[in-house]
mmCIF file of C-alpha atoms and ligand atoms in Angstrom:
data_model
loop_
_atom_site.group_PDB
_atom_site.id
_atom_site.type_symbol
_atom_site.label_atom_id
_atom_site.label_comp_id
_atom_site.label_asym_id
_atom_site.label_seq_id
_atom_site.Cartn_x
_atom_site.Cartn_y
_atom_site.Cartn_z
ATOM 1 C CA MET U 1264 -0.010 -0.019 -0.038
ATOM 2 C CA LYS U 1265 1.318 3.525 -0.912
ATOM 3 C CA LEU U 1266 1.307 5.893 2.224
ATOM 4 C CA ASN U 1267 2.310 9.381 2.052
ATOM 5 C CA PHE U 1268 2.336 12.082 4.695
ATOM 6 C CA CYS U 1269 3.253 15.662 4.426
ATOM 7 C CA SER U 1270 3.098 18.735 6.669
ATOM 8 C CA LEU U 1271 1.631 21.534 4.799
ATOM 9 C CA SER U 1272 2.041 23.952 7.707
ATOM 10 C CA SER U 1273 3.209 23.407 11.268
ATOM 11 C CA GLY U 1274 3.544 25.913 14.149
ATOM 12 C CA SER U 1275 1.805 28.422 16.246
ATOM 13 C CA SER U 1276 0.518 30.251 13.172
ATOM 14 C CA GLY U 1277 -1.012 27.430 11.430
ATOM 15 C CA ASN U 1278 -1.252 23.528 11.247
ATOM 16 C CA CYS U 1279 -2.396 21.300 8.469
ATOM 17 C CA TYR U 1280 -1.153 17.854 7.812
ATOM 18 C CA TYR U 1281 -1.798 15.502 4.788
ATOM 19 C CA LEU U 1282 -1.972 11.830 4.881
ATOM 20 C CA GLY U 1283 -2.829 9.727 1.805
ATOM 21 C CA ASN U 1284 -2.845 6.431 0.245
ATOM 22 C CA GLU U 1285 -3.033 5.717 -3.530
ATOM 23 C CA PHE U 1286 -6.645 6.576 -3.826
ATOM 24 C CA HIS U 1287 -7.606 9.225 -1.273
ATOM 25 C CA GLY U 1288 -6.285 11.618 1.371
ATOM 26 C CA ILE U 1289 -7.210 13.093 4.641
ATOM 27 C CA LEU U 1290 -6.115 16.387 6.394
ATOM 28 C CA ILE U 1291 -5.411 16.773 10.097
ATOM 29 C CA ASP U 1292 -6.540 20.377 11.081
ATOM 30 C CA ALA U 1293 -7.078 23.172 8.876
ATOM 31 C CA GLY U 1294 -5.223 25.999 10.388
ATOM 32 C CA ILE U 1295 -4.289 27.858 7.231
ATOM 33 C CA SER U 1296 -6.552 29.094 4.459
ATOM 34 C CA ALA U 1297 -8.372 26.732 2.236
ATOM 35 C CA THR U 1298 -6.643 28.700 -0.676
ATOM 36 C CA SER U 1299 -3.236 27.835 0.611
ATOM 37 C CA ILE U 1300 -4.249 24.200 1.355
ATOM 38 C CA ARG U 1301 -5.510 23.873 -2.277
ATOM 39 C CA LYS U 1302 -2.350 25.495 -3.633
ATOM 40 C CA PHE U 1303 0.216 23.510 -1.554
ATOM 41 C CA LEU U 1304 -1.753 20.288 -2.445
ATOM 42 C CA LYS U 1305 -1.700 21.324 -6.226
ATOM 43 C CA ASN U 1306 2.048 21.778 -6.195
ATOM 44 C CA MET U 1307 2.267 18.033 -5.003
ATOM 45 C CA GLU U 1308 -0.230 17.012 -7.700
ATOM 46 C CA ILE U 1309 -2.940 16.195 -5.100
ATOM 47 C CA SER U 1310 -6.546 17.215 -6.185
ATOM 48 C CA MET U 1311 -8.929 18.621 -3.446
ATOM 49 C CA GLN U 1312 -11.525 16.134 -4.874
ATOM 50 C CA THR U 1313 -9.281 13.162 -3.409
ATOM 51 C CA ILE U 1314 -9.601 14.648 0.242
ATOM 52 C CA MET U 1315 -12.281 12.699 1.990
ATOM 53 C CA GLY U 1316 -12.232 14.485 5.360
ATOM 54 C CA VAL U 1317 -10.418 16.719 7.841
ATOM 55 C CA LEU U 1318 -9.824 15.548 11.452
ATOM 56 C CA VAL U 1319 -9.936 18.424 13.875
ATOM 57 C CA THR U 1320 -7.885 18.484 16.998
ATOM 58 C CA HIS U 1321 -9.279 21.388 18.912
ATOM 59 C CA ASN U 1322 -10.816 25.083 18.613
ATOM 60 C CA HIS U 1323 -7.766 27.111 18.610
ATOM 61 C CA ILE U 1324 -7.437 29.370 15.358
ATOM 62 C CA ASP U 1325 -4.092 27.810 14.311
ATOM 63 C CA HIS U 1326 -5.991 24.496 13.716
ATOM 64 C CA ILE U 1327 -9.436 25.809 12.245
ATOM 65 C CA LYS U 1328 -8.753 28.902 10.405
ATOM 66 C CA GLY U 1329 -9.567 27.374 6.941
ATOM 67 C CA LEU U 1330 -12.224 24.882 8.204
ATOM 68 C CA ASP U 1331 -15.335 26.818 7.171
ATOM 69 C CA VAL U 1332 -14.115 27.469 3.525
ATOM 70 C CA LEU U 1333 -12.927 24.014 3.225
ATOM 71 C CA THR U 1334 -16.365 22.516 4.395
ATOM 72 C CA ARG U 1335 -18.367 25.086 2.576
ATOM 73 C CA LYS U 1336 -16.596 25.638 -0.635
ATOM 74 C CA TYR U 1337 -15.104 21.924 -1.212
ATOM 75 C CA SER U 1338 -17.889 20.011 0.818
ATOM 76 C CA ILE U 1339 -15.266 18.230 2.862
ATOM 77 C CA PRO U 1340 -16.597 16.563 5.921
ATOM 78 C CA ALA U 1341 -15.063 17.369 9.187
ATOM 79 C CA PHE U 1342 -14.544 15.091 12.137
ATOM 80 C CA THR U 1343 -14.272 15.908 15.907
ATOM 81 C CA THR U 1344 -15.960 15.454 19.168
ATOM 82 C CA ASN U 1345 -19.196 16.962 20.288
ATOM 83 C CA LYS U 1346 -17.569 19.003 22.970
ATOM 84 C CA ILE U 1347 -14.998 20.471 20.330
ATOM 85 C CA TRP U 1348 -17.768 21.035 17.863
ATOM 86 C CA LYS U 1349 -19.609 23.126 20.480
ATOM 87 C CA SER U 1350 -16.352 25.193 21.019
ATOM 88 C CA ILE U 1351 -15.755 25.759 17.300
ATOM 89 C CA LEU U 1352 -19.336 26.592 16.225
ATOM 90 C CA THR U 1353 -19.940 30.303 16.642
ATOM 91 C CA PRO U 1354 -21.826 33.009 14.866
ATOM 92 C CA GLN U 1355 -18.344 33.800 13.226
ATOM 93 C CA LYS U 1356 -17.532 30.159 12.361
ATOM 94 C CA LYS U 1357 -20.249 28.561 10.243
ATOM 95 C CA ILE U 1358 -19.762 25.111 9.158
ATOM 96 C CA PRO U 1359 -22.522 23.424 6.985
ATOM 97 C CA ARG U 1360 -24.594 20.918 8.715
ATOM 98 C CA ASP U 1361 -23.933 18.212 6.257
ATOM 99 C CA SER U 1362 -20.266 18.572 6.910
ATOM 100 C CA ILE U 1363 -20.405 18.021 10.660
ATOM 101 C CA ARG U 1364 -19.282 14.678 11.810
ATOM 102 C CA GLU U 1365 -19.210 13.552 15.410
ATOM 103 C CA ILE U 1366 -16.671 11.155 16.727
ATOM 104 C CA THR U 1367 -16.098 9.835 20.138
ATOM 105 C CA VAL U 1368 -12.692 9.435 21.755
ATOM 106 C CA LYS U 1369 -11.336 6.046 21.802
ATOM 107 C CA GLN U 1370 -13.794 4.701 19.302
ATOM 108 C CA LYS U 1371 -12.294 3.678 16.236
ATOM 109 C CA PHE U 1372 -13.874 4.880 12.944
ATOM 110 C CA HIS U 1373 -13.102 4.197 9.122
ATOM 111 C CA LEU U 1374 -12.392 6.883 6.630
ATOM 112 C CA ALA U 1375 -10.708 6.688 3.267
ATOM 113 C CA GLY U 1376 -8.978 3.549 3.958
ATOM 114 C CA PHE U 1377 -7.746 4.452 7.340
ATOM 115 C CA ASP U 1378 -8.696 3.288 10.656
ATOM 116 C CA ILE U 1379 -8.822 6.242 13.119
ATOM 117 C CA GLU U 1380 -8.967 6.752 16.836
ATOM 118 C CA ALA U 1381 -8.926 9.973 18.703
ATOM 119 C CA PHE U 1382 -7.280 10.163 22.078
ATOM 120 C CA PRO U 1383 -7.637 13.053 24.692
ATOM 121 C CA VAL U 1384 -4.590 15.099 25.521
ATOM 122 C CA CYS U 1385 -4.158 17.967 27.932
ATOM 123 C CA HIS U 1386 -4.183 21.555 26.605
ATOM 124 C CA ASP U 1387 -5.932 24.803 27.324
ATOM 125 C CA ALA U 1388 -8.818 24.355 25.014
ATOM 126 C CA PRO U 1389 -12.429 23.047 26.082
ATOM 127 C CA GLU U 1390 -11.240 19.687 24.762
ATOM 128 C CA THR U 1391 -8.331 18.698 22.706
ATOM 129 C CA ILE U 1392 -7.525 15.354 20.944
ATOM 130 C CA GLY U 1393 -4.630 13.756 19.032
ATOM 131 C CA PHE U 1394 -5.161 11.214 16.350
ATOM 132 C CA HIS U 1395 -3.887 7.677 16.049
ATOM 133 C CA ILE U 1396 -4.334 6.485 12.297
ATOM 134 C CA CYS U 1397 -3.717 2.907 11.052
ATOM 135 C CA ALA U 1398 -3.189 1.832 7.461
ATOM 136 C CA GLY U 1399 -2.318 -1.713 6.860
ATOM 137 C CA ASP U 1400 0.327 -2.455 9.256
ATOM 138 C CA LYS U 1401 1.569 1.064 9.615
ATOM 139 C CA LYS U 1402 0.583 3.462 12.490
ATOM 140 C CA ILE U 1403 0.695 7.187 12.410
ATOM 141 C CA THR U 1404 0.073 9.335 15.582
ATOM 142 C CA ILE U 1405 -0.316 13.015 15.423
ATOM 143 C CA ALA U 1406 -0.098 14.915 18.912
ATOM 144 C CA THR U 1407 0.538 18.690 18.298
ATOM 145 C CA ASP U 1408 -0.754 20.581 21.227
ATOM 146 C CA LEU U 1409 -0.247 19.102 24.752
ATOM 147 C CA GLY U 1410 1.360 20.384 27.947
ATOM 148 C CA HIS U 1411 2.556 17.032 29.017
ATOM 149 C CA ILE U 1412 2.298 13.481 27.714
ATOM 150 C CA CYS U 1413 -0.371 11.864 30.055
ATOM 151 C CA GLU U 1414 -0.937 8.195 30.589
ATOM 152 C CA THR U 1415 -3.918 8.230 28.295
ATOM 153 C CA ALA U 1416 -1.911 9.836 25.396
ATOM 154 C CA ALA U 1417 1.456 7.982 25.936
ATOM 155 C CA PRO U 1418 0.322 4.429 24.552
ATOM 156 C CA TYR U 1419 -0.718 5.948 21.149
ATOM 157 C CA ILE U 1420 2.416 8.054 20.925
ATOM 158 C CA LYS U 1421 4.471 4.925 21.763
ATOM 159 C CA ALA U 1422 2.915 2.826 19.110
ATOM 160 C CA ALA U 1423 3.646 5.164 16.153
ATOM 161 C CA ASN U 1424 5.695 4.099 13.148
ATOM 162 C CA LEU U 1425 5.490 7.696 12.117
ATOM 163 C CA LEU U 1426 5.129 10.312 14.878
ATOM 164 C CA VAL U 1427 4.146 13.922 14.557
ATOM 165 C CA ILE U 1428 4.864 15.511 18.009
ATOM 166 C CA GLU U 1429 5.126 18.924 19.247
ATOM 167 C CA SER U 1430 8.456 20.594 20.333
ATOM 168 C CA ASN U 1431 7.089 24.095 20.972
ATOM 169 C CA TYR U 1432 9.589 25.984 22.810
ATOM 170 C CA ASP U 1433 13.259 26.305 24.115
ATOM 171 C CA ASP U 1434 13.322 26.848 27.810
ATOM 172 C CA GLN U 1435 15.866 29.739 27.856
ATOM 173 C CA MET U 1436 14.197 31.371 24.901
ATOM 174 C CA LEU U 1437 10.865 31.366 26.588
ATOM 175 C CA LEU U 1438 12.228 32.362 29.945
ATOM 176 C CA ASN U 1439 14.416 35.288 28.523
ATOM 177 C CA GLY U 1440 11.712 36.289 25.914
ATOM 178 C CA LYS U 1441 9.197 39.228 25.843
ATOM 179 C CA TYR U 1442 6.093 37.327 26.802
ATOM 180 C CA PRO U 1443 4.306 38.543 29.856
ATOM 181 C CA TYR U 1444 4.653 36.241 32.863
ATOM 182 C CA PHE U 1445 1.306 34.957 32.636
ATOM 183 C CA LEU U 1446 1.646 33.708 29.135
ATOM 184 C CA LYS U 1447 5.042 32.041 29.904
ATOM 185 C CA ALA U 1448 3.333 30.266 32.691
ATOM 186 C CA ARG U 1449 0.438 29.144 30.505
ATOM 187 C CA ILE U 1450 2.833 27.771 27.734
ATOM 188 C CA LYS U 1451 5.102 25.804 30.355
ATOM 189 C CA SER U 1452 1.926 24.519 32.357
ATOM 190 C CA ASP U 1453 0.571 20.851 31.972
ATOM 191 C CA HIS U 1454 -2.235 22.310 29.910
ATOM 192 C CA GLY U 1455 0.123 24.481 27.504
ATOM 193 C CA HIS U 1456 2.593 23.129 25.064
ATOM 194 C CA LEU U 1457 5.701 20.575 25.070
ATOM 195 C CA GLY U 1458 9.073 22.210 25.160
ATOM 196 C CA ASN U 1459 12.060 20.795 23.479
ATOM 197 C CA HIS U 1460 13.393 19.062 26.524
ATOM 198 C CA GLN U 1461 10.214 17.447 27.466
ATOM 199 C CA THR U 1462 9.845 15.996 23.894
ATOM 200 C CA SER U 1463 13.270 14.817 23.539
ATOM 201 C CA ALA U 1464 13.373 13.159 26.983
ATOM 202 C CA PHE U 1465 10.138 11.456 26.132
ATOM 203 C CA LEU U 1466 11.501 10.244 22.903
ATOM 204 C CA ALA U 1467 14.874 9.096 24.533
ATOM 205 C CA ASP U 1468 12.896 7.094 27.059
ATOM 206 C CA ASN U 1469 10.653 5.435 24.439
ATOM 207 C CA ILE U 1470 12.529 5.219 21.117
ATOM 208 C CA SER U 1471 12.361 1.734 19.553
ATOM 209 C CA ASP U 1472 13.025 0.403 16.072
ATOM 210 C CA ASN U 1473 9.333 0.625 15.205
ATOM 211 C CA LEU U 1474 9.580 4.263 15.203
ATOM 212 C CA SER U 1475 10.975 5.106 11.715
ATOM 213 C CA VAL U 1476 9.880 8.634 11.324
ATOM 214 C CA ILE U 1477 9.858 11.507 13.997
ATOM 215 C CA CYS U 1478 8.306 14.704 12.798
ATOM 216 C CA LEU U 1479 8.958 17.529 15.377
ATOM 217 C CA ALA U 1480 5.979 19.900 14.972
ATOM 218 C CA HIS U 1481 4.301 23.129 16.132
ATOM 219 C CA LEU U 1482 7.556 25.108 16.744
ATOM 220 C CA SER U 1483 6.936 28.549 18.240
ATOM 221 C CA LYS U 1484 7.846 31.431 16.206
ATOM 222 C CA ASN U 1485 9.384 33.566 18.991
ATOM 223 C CA ASN U 1486 10.515 30.997 21.525
ATOM 224 C CA ASN U 1487 12.298 28.322 19.336
ATOM 225 C CA THR U 1488 14.334 27.700 16.322
ATOM 226 C CA PRO U 1489 15.021 24.282 14.398
ATOM 227 C CA GLU U 1490 18.561 24.410 15.570
ATOM 228 C CA LYS U 1491 17.501 24.310 19.008
ATOM 229 C CA VAL U 1492 15.156 21.399 18.727
ATOM 230 C CA LEU U 1493 17.979 19.343 17.143
ATOM 231 C CA GLN U 1494 20.534 20.413 19.592
ATOM 232 C CA SER U 1495 18.155 19.352 22.472
ATOM 233 C CA LEU U 1496 17.595 15.989 20.824
ATOM 234 C CA GLU U 1497 21.023 15.254 19.889
ATOM 235 C CA LEU U 1498 22.140 16.240 23.595
ATOM 236 C CA ILE U 1499 19.888 13.915 25.305
ATOM 237 C CA PHE U 1500 20.470 11.003 22.820
ATOM 238 C CA SER U 1501 24.139 11.265 23.252
ATOM 239 C CA GLU U 1502 23.983 11.551 27.113
ATOM 240 C CA ARG U 1503 21.953 8.345 27.108
ATOM 241 C CA GLY U 1504 24.054 6.582 24.242
ATOM 242 C CA ILE U 1505 21.087 6.417 21.917
ATOM 243 C CA ILE U 1506 22.271 5.881 18.269
ATOM 244 C CA LEU U 1507 19.561 5.818 15.602
ATOM 245 C CA ASN U 1508 19.480 2.967 13.166
ATOM 246 C CA GLY U 1509 20.055 3.802 9.597
ATOM 247 C CA GLN U 1510 16.346 3.540 8.747
ATOM 248 C CA GLN U 1511 15.100 6.132 11.310
ATOM 249 C CA ARG U 1512 14.478 9.687 10.138
ATOM 250 C CA ILE U 1513 13.958 12.828 11.986
ATOM 251 C CA SER U 1514 12.294 15.813 10.297
ATOM 252 C CA ILE U 1515 11.638 19.196 11.822
ATOM 253 C CA LEU U 1516 8.504 20.661 10.309
ATOM 254 C CA ASN U 1517 8.576 24.061 8.599
ATOM 255 C CA ARG U 1518 6.406 26.911 9.818
ATOM 256 C CA ASN U 1519 4.231 28.242 7.033
ATOM 257 C CA VAL U 1520 5.545 26.189 4.147
ATOM 258 C CA PRO U 1521 5.062 22.538 3.295
ATOM 259 C CA GLY U 1522 7.905 19.986 4.214
ATOM 260 C CA ASP U 1523 8.898 16.980 2.188
ATOM 261 C CA MET U 1524 6.450 14.217 1.293
ATOM 262 C CA ILE U 1525 7.448 11.262 3.469
ATOM 263 C CA SER U 1526 6.619 7.673 2.114
ATOM 264 C CA LEU U 1527 5.907 4.998 4.371
ATOM 265 C CA ASN U 1528 5.278 2.222 1.813
ATOM 266 C CA GLU U 1529 4.622 -1.143 2.881
HETATM 267 ZN ZN1 LIG C 1352 -1.687 25.032 18.116
HETATM 268 ZN ZN1 LIG C 1353 -3.895 24.928 20.893
#
């Protein structure tokens, strides 16, 4: 089975991820404009007609900016929980009724050849979920906004062959940066975002040969750089004597522009 993943945009100003097989594709979040999504997909020779749905993690604007146009203009159904729908649907955010699909956490559903399960994560929205997606024997987990890796989320993250996980901020940059104290505290809290050190430590504790692609995602514009993310990971891996096998790949996802198309062919 052909299986491709690509980040169209990742970071605090917009998140949208593509996962496709040879017939169809799905999106995870629509935090950039529908025009940008269409343009980025077209550049990769992927038509909007092949997109069978968009999975929505939570109501923050960097995850739903393009959702109304995507559902209205392209009639793409959107999938999230009842509680998240309630937090998204406002007089300003109108989604056509027949595009609204309600899902339940920890209950598998099938879409476009994928078996999908949402799992709860800790973040400062009314509800936030990650997605665990199975295609054949390949497993993809996406967890982009979470203050810490709780016991409920950890098994889904550990089970992935391709993992998209947040590495939002560098501790020193956040500490010395211009954000007001309350915002720094919010970001660092258990319901905020994962910092480079937290993510690197979790990966060092849990890396296995099954994990073939690690995508470090949702980098802060003001409190992080791709170099800092890599330094943090390399430091902790070398301290623990962890050496990646030749098949494992680490990708730091770009803000605002698509990354490479990553193939997970069986
Ligand atoms: Zn976000
Ligand atoms: Zn968020």
